[in-house]
Coordinates of C-alpha atoms in Angstrom, one line a residue:
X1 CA -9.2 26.2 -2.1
X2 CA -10.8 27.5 -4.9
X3 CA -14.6 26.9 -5.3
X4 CA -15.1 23.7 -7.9
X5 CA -13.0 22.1 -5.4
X6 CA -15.7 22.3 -2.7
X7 CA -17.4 18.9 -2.3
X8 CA -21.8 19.0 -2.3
X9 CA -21.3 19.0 1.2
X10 CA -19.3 22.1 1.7
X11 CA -20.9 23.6 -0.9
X12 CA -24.7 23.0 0.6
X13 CA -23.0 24.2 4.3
X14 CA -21.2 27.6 2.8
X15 CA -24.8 28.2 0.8
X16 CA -26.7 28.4 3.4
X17 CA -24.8 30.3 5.9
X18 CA -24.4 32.4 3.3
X19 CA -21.0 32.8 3.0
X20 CA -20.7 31.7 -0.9
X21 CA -23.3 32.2 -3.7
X22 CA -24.5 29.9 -6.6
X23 CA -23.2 31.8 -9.0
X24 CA -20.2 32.2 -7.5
X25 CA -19.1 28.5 -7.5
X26 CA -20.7 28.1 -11.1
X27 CA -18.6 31.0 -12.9
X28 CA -15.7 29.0 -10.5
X29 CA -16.5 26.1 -12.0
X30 CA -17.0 27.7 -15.9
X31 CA -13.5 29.0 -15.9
X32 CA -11.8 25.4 -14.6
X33 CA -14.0 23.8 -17.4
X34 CA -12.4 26.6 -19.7
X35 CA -9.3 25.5 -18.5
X36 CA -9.6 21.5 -19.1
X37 CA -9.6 21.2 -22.6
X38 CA -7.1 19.0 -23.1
X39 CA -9.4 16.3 -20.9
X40 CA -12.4 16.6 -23.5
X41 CA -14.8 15.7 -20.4
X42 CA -17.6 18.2 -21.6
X43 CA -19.0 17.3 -25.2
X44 CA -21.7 20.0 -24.4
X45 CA -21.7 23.6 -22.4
X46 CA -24.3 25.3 -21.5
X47 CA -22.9 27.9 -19.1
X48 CA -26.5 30.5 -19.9
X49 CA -28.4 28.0 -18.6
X50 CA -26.0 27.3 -15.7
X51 CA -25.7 31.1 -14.9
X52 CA -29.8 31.5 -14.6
X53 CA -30.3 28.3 -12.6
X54 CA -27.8 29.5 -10.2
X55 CA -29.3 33.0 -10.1
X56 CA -32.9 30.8 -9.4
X57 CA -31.2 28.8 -6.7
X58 CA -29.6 31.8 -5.0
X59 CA -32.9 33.1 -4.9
X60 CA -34.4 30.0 -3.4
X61 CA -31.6 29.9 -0.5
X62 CA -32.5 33.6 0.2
X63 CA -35.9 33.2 0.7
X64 CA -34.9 30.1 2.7
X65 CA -36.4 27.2 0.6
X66 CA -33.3 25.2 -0.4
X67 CA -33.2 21.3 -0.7
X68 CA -29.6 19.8 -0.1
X69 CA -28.9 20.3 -3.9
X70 CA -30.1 23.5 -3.8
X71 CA -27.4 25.8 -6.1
X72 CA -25.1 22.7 -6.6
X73 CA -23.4 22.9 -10.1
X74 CA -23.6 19.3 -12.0
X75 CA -22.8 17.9 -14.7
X76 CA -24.8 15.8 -17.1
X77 CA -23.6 12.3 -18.7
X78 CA -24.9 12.7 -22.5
X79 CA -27.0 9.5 -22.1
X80 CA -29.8 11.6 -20.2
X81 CA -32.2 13.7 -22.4
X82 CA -32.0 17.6 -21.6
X83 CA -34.8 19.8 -23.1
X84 CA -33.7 22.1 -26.1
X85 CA -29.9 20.5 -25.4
X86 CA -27.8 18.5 -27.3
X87 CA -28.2 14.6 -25.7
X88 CA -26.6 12.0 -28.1
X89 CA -25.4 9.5 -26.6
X90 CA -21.6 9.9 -28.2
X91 CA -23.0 8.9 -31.1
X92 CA -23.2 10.3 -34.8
X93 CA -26.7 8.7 -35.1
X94 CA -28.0 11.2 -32.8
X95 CA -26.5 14.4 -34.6
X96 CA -28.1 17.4 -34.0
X97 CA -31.3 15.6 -31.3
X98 CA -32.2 18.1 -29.4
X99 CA -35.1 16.5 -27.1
X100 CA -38.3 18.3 -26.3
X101 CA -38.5 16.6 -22.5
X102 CA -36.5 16.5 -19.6
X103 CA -35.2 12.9 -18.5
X104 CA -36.7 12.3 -14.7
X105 CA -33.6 12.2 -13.2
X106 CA -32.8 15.6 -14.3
X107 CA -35.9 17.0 -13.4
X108 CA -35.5 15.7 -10.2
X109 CA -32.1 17.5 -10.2
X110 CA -33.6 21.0 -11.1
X111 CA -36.4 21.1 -9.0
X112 CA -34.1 20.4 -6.0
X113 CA -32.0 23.5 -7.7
X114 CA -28.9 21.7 -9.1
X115 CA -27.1 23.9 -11.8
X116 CA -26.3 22.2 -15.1
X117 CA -22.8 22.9 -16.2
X118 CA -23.3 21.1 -19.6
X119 CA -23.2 17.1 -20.9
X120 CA -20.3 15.0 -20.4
X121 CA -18.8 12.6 -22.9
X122 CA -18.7 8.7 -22.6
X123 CA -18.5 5.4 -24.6
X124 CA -20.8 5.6 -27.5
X125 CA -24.5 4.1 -26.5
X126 CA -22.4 3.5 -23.4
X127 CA -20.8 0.8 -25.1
X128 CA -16.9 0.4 -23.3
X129 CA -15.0 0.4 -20.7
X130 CA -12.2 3.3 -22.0
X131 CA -14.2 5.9 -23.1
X132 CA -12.3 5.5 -26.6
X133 CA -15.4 4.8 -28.5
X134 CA -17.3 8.3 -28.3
X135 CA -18.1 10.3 -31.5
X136 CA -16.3 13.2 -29.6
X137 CA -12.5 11.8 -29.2
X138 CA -11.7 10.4 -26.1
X139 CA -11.8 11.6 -22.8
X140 CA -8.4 11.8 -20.6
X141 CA -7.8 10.8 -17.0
X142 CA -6.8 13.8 -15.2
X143 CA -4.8 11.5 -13.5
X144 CA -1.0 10.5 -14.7
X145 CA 1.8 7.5 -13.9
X146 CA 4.4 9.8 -12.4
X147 CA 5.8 11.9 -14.4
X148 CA 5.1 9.4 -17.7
X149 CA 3.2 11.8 -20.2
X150 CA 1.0 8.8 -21.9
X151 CA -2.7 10.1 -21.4
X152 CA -4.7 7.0 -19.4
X153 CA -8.1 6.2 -19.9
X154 CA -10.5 7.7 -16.7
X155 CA -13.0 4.3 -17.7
X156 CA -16.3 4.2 -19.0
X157 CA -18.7 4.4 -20.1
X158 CA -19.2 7.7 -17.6
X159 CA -15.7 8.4 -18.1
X160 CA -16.4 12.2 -19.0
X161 CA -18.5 12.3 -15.5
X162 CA -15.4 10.2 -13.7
X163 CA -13.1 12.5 -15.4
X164 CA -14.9 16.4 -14.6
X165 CA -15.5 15.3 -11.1
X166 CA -11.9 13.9 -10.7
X167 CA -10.3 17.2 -11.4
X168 CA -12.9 19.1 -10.3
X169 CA -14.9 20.9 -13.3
X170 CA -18.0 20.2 -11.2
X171 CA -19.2 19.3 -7.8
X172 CA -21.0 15.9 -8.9
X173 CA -22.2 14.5 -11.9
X174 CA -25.2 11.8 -13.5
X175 CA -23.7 8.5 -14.3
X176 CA -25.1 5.6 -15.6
X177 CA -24.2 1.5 -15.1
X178 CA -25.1 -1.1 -17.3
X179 CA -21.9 -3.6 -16.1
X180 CA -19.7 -1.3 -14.0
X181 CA -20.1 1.8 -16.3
X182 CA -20.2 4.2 -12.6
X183 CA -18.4 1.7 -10.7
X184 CA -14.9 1.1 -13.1
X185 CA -14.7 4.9 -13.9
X186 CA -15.0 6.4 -10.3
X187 CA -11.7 3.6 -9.5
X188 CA -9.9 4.8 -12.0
X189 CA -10.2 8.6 -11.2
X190 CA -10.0 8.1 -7.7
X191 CA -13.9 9.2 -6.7
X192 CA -17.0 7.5 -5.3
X193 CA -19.5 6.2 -7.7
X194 CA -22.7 4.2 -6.5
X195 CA -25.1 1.7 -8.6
X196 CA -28.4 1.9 -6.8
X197 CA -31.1 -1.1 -7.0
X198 CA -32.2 -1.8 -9.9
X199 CA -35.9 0.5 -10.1
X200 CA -34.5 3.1 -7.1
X201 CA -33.7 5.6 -9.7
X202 CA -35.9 6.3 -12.9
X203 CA -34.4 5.1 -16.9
X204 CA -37.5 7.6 -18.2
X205 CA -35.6 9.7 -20.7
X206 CA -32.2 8.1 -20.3
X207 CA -31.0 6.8 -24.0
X208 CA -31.4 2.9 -23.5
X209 CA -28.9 0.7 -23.8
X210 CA -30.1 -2.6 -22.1
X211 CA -33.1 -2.1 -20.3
X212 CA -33.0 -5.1 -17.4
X213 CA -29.5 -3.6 -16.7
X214 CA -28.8 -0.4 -17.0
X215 CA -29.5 2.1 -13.4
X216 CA -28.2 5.8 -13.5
X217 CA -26.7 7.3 -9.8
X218 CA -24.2 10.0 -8.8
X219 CA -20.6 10.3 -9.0
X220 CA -19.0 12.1 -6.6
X221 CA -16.3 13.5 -4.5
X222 CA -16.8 11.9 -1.7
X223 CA -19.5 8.8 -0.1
X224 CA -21.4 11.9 2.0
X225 CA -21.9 13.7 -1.5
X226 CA -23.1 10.7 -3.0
X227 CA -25.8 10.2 -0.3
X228 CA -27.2 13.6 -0.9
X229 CA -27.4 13.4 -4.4
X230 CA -28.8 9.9 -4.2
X231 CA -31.4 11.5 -2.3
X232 CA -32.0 14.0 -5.0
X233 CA -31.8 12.0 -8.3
X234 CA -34.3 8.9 -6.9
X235 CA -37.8 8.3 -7.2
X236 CA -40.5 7.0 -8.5
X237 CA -42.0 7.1 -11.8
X238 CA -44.9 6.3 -13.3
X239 CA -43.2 6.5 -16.7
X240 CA -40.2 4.3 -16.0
X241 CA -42.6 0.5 -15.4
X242 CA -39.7 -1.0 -13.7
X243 CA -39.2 2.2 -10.9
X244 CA -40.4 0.5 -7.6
X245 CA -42.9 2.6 -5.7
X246 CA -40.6 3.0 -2.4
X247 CA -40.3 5.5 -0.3
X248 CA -36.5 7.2 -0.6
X249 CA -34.7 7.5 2.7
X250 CA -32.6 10.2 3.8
X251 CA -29.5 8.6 2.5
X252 CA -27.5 11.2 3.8
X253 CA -29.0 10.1 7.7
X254 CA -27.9 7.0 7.1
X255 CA -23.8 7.6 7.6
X256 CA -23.9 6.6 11.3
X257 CA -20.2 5.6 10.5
X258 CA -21.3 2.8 12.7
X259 CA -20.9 -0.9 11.3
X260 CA -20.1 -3.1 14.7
X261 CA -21.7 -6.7 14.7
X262 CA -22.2 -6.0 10.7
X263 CA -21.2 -9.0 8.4
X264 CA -19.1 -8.5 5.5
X265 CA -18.6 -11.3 3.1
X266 CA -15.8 -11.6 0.8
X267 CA -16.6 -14.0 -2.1
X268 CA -13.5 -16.9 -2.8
X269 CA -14.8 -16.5 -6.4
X270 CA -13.7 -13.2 -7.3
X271 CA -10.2 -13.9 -6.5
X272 CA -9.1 -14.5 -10.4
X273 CA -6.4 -16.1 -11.9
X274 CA -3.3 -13.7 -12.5
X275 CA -4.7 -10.7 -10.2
X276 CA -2.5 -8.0 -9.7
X277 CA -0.8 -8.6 -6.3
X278 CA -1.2 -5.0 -5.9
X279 CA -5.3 -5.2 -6.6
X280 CA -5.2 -8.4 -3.7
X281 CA -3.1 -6.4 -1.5
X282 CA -5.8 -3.6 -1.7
X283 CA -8.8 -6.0 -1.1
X284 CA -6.7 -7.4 2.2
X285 CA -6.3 -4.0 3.4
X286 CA -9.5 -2.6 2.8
X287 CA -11.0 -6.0 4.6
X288 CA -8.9 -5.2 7.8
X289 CA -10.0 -1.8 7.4
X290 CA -13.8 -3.5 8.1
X291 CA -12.9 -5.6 10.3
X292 CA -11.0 -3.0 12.6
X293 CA -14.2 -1.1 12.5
X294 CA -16.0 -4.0 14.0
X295 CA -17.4 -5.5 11.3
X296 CA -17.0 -9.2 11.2
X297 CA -15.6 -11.1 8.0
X298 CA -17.4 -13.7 6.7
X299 CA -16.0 -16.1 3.4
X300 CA -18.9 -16.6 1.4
X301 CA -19.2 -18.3 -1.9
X302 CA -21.0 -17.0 -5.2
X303 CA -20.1 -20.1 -7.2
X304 CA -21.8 -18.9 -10.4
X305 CA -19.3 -15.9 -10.6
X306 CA -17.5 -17.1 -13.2
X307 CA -20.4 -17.5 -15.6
X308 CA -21.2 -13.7 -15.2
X309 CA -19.6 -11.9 -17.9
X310 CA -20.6 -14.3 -20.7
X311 CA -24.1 -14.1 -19.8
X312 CA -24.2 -10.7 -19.7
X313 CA -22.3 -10.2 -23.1
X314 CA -25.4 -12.7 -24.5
X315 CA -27.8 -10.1 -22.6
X316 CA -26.7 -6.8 -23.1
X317 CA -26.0 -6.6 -26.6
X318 CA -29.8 -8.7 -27.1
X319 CA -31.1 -6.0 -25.2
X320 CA -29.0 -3.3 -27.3
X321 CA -30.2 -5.0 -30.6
X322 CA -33.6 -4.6 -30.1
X323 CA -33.0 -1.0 -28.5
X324 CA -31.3 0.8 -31.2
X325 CA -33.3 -0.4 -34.1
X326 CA -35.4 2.6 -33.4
X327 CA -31.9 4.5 -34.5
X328 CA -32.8 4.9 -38.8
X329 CA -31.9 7.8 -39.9
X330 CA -36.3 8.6 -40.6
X331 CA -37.8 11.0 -37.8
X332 CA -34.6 12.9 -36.0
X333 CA -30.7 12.7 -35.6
X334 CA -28.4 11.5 -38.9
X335 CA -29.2 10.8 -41.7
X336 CA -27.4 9.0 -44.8
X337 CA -27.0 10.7 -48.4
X338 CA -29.2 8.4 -50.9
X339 CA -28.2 8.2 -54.6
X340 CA -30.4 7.4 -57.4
X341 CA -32.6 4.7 -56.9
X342 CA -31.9 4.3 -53.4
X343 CA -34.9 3.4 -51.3
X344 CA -35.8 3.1 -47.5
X345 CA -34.5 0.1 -46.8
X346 CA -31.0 1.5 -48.7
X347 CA -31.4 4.6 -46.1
X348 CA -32.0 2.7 -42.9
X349 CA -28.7 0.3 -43.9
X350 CA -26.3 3.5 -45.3
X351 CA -27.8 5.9 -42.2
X352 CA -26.6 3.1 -39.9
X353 CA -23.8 2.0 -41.2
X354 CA -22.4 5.7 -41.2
X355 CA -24.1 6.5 -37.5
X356 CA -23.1 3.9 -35.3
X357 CA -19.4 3.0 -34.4
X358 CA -17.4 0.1 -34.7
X359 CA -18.2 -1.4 -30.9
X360 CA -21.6 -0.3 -31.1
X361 CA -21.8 -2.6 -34.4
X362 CA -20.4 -4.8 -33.3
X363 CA -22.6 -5.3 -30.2
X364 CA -25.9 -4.8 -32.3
X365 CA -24.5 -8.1 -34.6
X366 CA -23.6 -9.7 -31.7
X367 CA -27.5 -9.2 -30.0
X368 CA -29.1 -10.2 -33.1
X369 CA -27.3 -12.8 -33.7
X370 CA -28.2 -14.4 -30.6
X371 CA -31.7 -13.0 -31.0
X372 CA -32.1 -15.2 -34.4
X373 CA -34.4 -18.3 -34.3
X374 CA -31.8 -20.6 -34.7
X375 CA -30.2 -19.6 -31.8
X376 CA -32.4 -17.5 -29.1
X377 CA -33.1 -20.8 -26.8
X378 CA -29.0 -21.6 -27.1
X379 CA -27.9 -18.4 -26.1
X380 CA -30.5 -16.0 -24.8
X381 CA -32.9 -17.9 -22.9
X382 CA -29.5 -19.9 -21.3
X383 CA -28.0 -16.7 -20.2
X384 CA -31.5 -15.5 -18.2
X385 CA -31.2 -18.8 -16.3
X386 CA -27.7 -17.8 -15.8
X387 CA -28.6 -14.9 -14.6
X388 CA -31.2 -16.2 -12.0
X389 CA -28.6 -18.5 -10.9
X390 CA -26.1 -15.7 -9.7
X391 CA -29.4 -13.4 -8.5
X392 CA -29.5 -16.7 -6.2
X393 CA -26.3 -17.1 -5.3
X394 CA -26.6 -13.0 -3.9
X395 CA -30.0 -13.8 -2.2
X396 CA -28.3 -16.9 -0.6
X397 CA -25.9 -15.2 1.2
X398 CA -28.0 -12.1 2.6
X399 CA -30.7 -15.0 4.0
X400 CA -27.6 -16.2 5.8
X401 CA -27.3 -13.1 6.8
X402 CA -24.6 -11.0 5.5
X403 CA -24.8 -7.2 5.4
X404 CA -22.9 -6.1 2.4
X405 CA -20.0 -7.9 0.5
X406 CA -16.1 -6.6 -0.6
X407 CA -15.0 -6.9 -3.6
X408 CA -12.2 -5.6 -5.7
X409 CA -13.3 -2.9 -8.3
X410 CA -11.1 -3.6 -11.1
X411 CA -8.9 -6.0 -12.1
X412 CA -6.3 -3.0 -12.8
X413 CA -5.5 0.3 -12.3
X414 CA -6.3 3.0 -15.5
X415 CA -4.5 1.7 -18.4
X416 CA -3.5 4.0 -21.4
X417 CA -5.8 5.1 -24.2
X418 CA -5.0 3.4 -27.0
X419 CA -3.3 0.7 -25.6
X420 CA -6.5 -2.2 -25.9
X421 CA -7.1 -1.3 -29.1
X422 CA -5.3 -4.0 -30.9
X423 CA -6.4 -6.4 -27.9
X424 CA -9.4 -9.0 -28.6
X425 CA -12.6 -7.5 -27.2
X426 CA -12.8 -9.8 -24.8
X427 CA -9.9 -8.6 -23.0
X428 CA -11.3 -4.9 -22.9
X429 CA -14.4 -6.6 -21.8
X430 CA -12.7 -8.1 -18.8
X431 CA -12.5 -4.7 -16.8
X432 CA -16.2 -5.7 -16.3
X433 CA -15.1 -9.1 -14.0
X434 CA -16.4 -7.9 -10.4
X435 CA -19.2 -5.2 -11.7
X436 CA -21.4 -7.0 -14.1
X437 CA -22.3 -9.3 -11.1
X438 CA -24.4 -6.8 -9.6
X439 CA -25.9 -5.3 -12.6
X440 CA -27.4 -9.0 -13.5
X441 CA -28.4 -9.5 -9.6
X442 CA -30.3 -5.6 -9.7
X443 CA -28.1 -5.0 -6.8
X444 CA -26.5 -1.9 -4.9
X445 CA -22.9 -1.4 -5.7
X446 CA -20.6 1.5 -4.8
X447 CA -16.9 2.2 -5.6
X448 CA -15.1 3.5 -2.9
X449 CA -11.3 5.0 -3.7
X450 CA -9.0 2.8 -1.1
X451 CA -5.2 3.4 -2.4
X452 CA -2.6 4.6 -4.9
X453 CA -0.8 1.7 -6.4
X454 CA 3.2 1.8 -7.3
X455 CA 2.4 4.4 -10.0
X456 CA 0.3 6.8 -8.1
X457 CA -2.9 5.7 -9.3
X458 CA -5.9 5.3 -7.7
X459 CA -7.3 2.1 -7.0
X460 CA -11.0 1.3 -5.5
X461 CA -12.7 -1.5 -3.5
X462 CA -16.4 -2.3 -4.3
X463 CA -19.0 -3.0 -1.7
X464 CA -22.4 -4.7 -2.9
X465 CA -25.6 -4.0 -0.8
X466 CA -29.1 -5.8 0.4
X467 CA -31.7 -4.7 -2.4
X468 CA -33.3 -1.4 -1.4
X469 CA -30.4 -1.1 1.3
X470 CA -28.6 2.1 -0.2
X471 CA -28.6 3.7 3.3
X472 CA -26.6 1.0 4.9
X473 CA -24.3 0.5 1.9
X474 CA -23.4 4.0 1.9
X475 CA -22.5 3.7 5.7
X476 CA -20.2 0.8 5.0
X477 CA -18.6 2.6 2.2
X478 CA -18.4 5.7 4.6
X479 CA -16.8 4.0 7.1
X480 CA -14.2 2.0 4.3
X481 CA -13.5 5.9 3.1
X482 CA -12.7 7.2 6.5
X483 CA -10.7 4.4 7.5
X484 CA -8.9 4.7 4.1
X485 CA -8.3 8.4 4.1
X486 CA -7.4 8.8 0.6
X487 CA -6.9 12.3 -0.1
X488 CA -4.9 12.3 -3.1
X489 CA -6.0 14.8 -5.9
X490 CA -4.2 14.3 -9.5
X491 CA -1.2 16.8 -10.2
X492 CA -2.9 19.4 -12.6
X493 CA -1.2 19.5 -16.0
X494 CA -4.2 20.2 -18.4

């Protein structure tokens, strides 16, 4: 096995026994990046910085001072600012930003010792479910349909961190989830991705795309891995007003791989018209999977399910309105060529007209529209009571109490690149169906990788968690992964 296969795990073990240095799995890791091209997961390397932190890390697991992530090499979804690197959000607006501050969440990483590889590409403002709308190109799922050629889409919008961690450029890496954004990618790539509570993990220095929704959390090579960097990436923050001043367990403690007498629920409302049989074939497994374990299986109702994704496509892309206004072209990143006569107002419409793609335009319209006077009480104000209603229907069914609830991930396996681009947006935005749920409700959510469907891709099960119960989602996730055993890697033809 070469090293960038290791898991953080392994990794963390083989570090401090010392049988394996920092640097070691960092140059391992370098030269598979090297190698990947053709997947155009990293928009950003930064393999100086990468060599020194791992010489610093060594150092630390020497002198015996080495936190779980201690000389762990990540990498870093371009959403989360990086001091003196490149962080632009896949997004021409943001050319040439180099922040001056560290986001929290890579802080955190750093002083725990984690080793920064470089930034990894996604949707644009993570705006998409494909990965297609990125400034860079996009990004290709190391996975393939047999022996079919077409390049597939690993997801998004962290479908550069879904895509290094699947074939193994690094040992983890920083997503972020606004409406499945962790959750849809680490399905299609066949690796764990987890959405903690909404406040668990600071949004100080992460590019905003809709503040009530969006939660950054690891993606990972396994639900063990994910604990530990949980651990690692959450706190709180008295820059980020919405963190929530509790304690962080030891995540990684939690994995009793113990669930008897636990409830699971599985909701009658996400079983959707024209499902792949394959997808409820999965979700049947993956339940008898729990309940062999000892769990017991509980149907449940969330009846305002079906009102999810339209009120959070009135929510979001409010939220995203008001967000990127700050994007004009005046104090950093792009800025439009005036002509003669051509004043500020001419420069904030040509500099954003030129920086921001066609979804993220189309999302900005889309907020403001719904944003205007005529129409904020119609839409807007409709969608937060919405939204309180399927909050509700969640809170309902822990009171009664159920322990965590299974759900499919996606309503497909990865699909091509390309081949949604002629489909109405709404049908892209449908691979958000089962995620955005949780996003609106502040909930837990983790993607667990369950089974290969008839074209030997990956498919995933979701599992949504208690608020503030990461510890015990995790363990049901754990025990779903070892009950699943899904070891398959992609083929490697990049």
């Amino acid at each position: 096995m070469s090293l960038n296969e290791l898991t953080i795990a392994a990794a963390r073990d083989a570090l401090t026994k010392g049988e394996v240095t920092s640097v070691e799995i960092t140059e391992a890791c370098l030269t598979a990046i090297e190698g990947a091209g053709a997947l155009n997961a990293f928009c950003a390397k930064t393999p100086e910085i990468a060599l020194a932190q791992a010489g610093a890390a060594d150092a630390r697991i020497k002198a015996g001072d080495a936190p779980a992530m201690c000389g762990i090499p990540l990498g870093i979804k371009d959403l989360f600012c990086t001091k003196g690197v490149a962080s632009q959000a896949a997004s021409r607006i943001l050319e040439g930003f180099k922040p001056e501050y560290e986001s929290t969440v890579t802080q955190n990483l750093w002083d725990a010792g984690a080793v920064m590889l470089g930034k990894l590409s996604m949707d644009e403002f993570a705006m998409g479910s494909s990965n297609e709308t990125a400034c860079y190109g996009p990004v290709v799922n190391p996975w393939r349909r047999g022996n079919d050629e077409t390049p597939l889409t690993p997801g998004g919008s962290s479908g550069g961190s879904a895509s290094a961690v699947a074939a193994d450029l690094c040992l983890g890496a920083t997503g972020t989830d606004t409406g499945g954004s962790i959750r849809q990618p680490a399905a299609f790539t066949g690796i764990v991705g987890i959405k903690p509570t909404y406040g668990r993990v600071s949004r100080w220095g992460v590019i905003a795309f809709a503040s009530s929704l969006d939660q950054a959390g690891p993606m990972t090579k396994t639900v063990r891995d994910a604990a530990i960097m949980l651990g690692a990436m959450a706190s709180v923050d008295a820059k980020d007003s919405t963190s929530a001043d509790i304690p962080v367990p030891d995540f990684e403690a939690a994995l009793t791989g113990d669930i008897r007498g636990k409830k699971i629920g599985i909701p009658r409302e996400y079983r959707m018209d024209g499902m792949p049989a394959e997808i409820e074939k999965l979700w049947a497994e993956g339940t008898a999977m729990l309940k062999d374990a000892g769990a017991e299986i509980v149907d449940i109702s969330l009846p305002h399910t079906k009102y999810a994704l339209p009120a959070y496509y009135v929510i979001a892309p409010a939220e995203a309105s008001s967000n990127l206004a700050r994007y004009d072209g005046v104090r950093y990143g792009h800025r439009a060529k005036l002509g003669a006569g051509d004043g500020i107002v001419e420069m904030y419409e040509k500099t954003r007209a030129e920086g921001f793609g066609a979804e993220v335009q189309r999302r900005i319209m889309v907020g403001t529209y719904v944003l205007s006077a005529g129409f904020y009480d119609a839409y807007y104000n409709r969608a937060r009571r919405v939204r309180a209603l399927i909050k509700r229907d969640f809170d309902l069914a822990f009171e009664a109490g159920i322990d965590a609830i299974l759900t499919p991930a996606t309503p497909s396996s990865a699909f091509g690149l390309g081949e949604m681009q002629d489909a109405d947006p709404v049908e892209m935005y449908l691979n958000d169906v089962f995620t955005v749920t949780v996003n609106l409700a502040g909930l837990p959510g983790i993607s667990v990788p369950v089974g290969l469907d008839a074209k030997g891709l990956p498919m995933g099960l979701q599992l949504i968690g208690r608020p503030w119960a990461e510890g015990d989602l995790l363990n049901h996730a754990y025990v779903l992964e070892k009950a699943a055993g899904f070891a398959a890697k992609p083929g490697r033809w990049w």
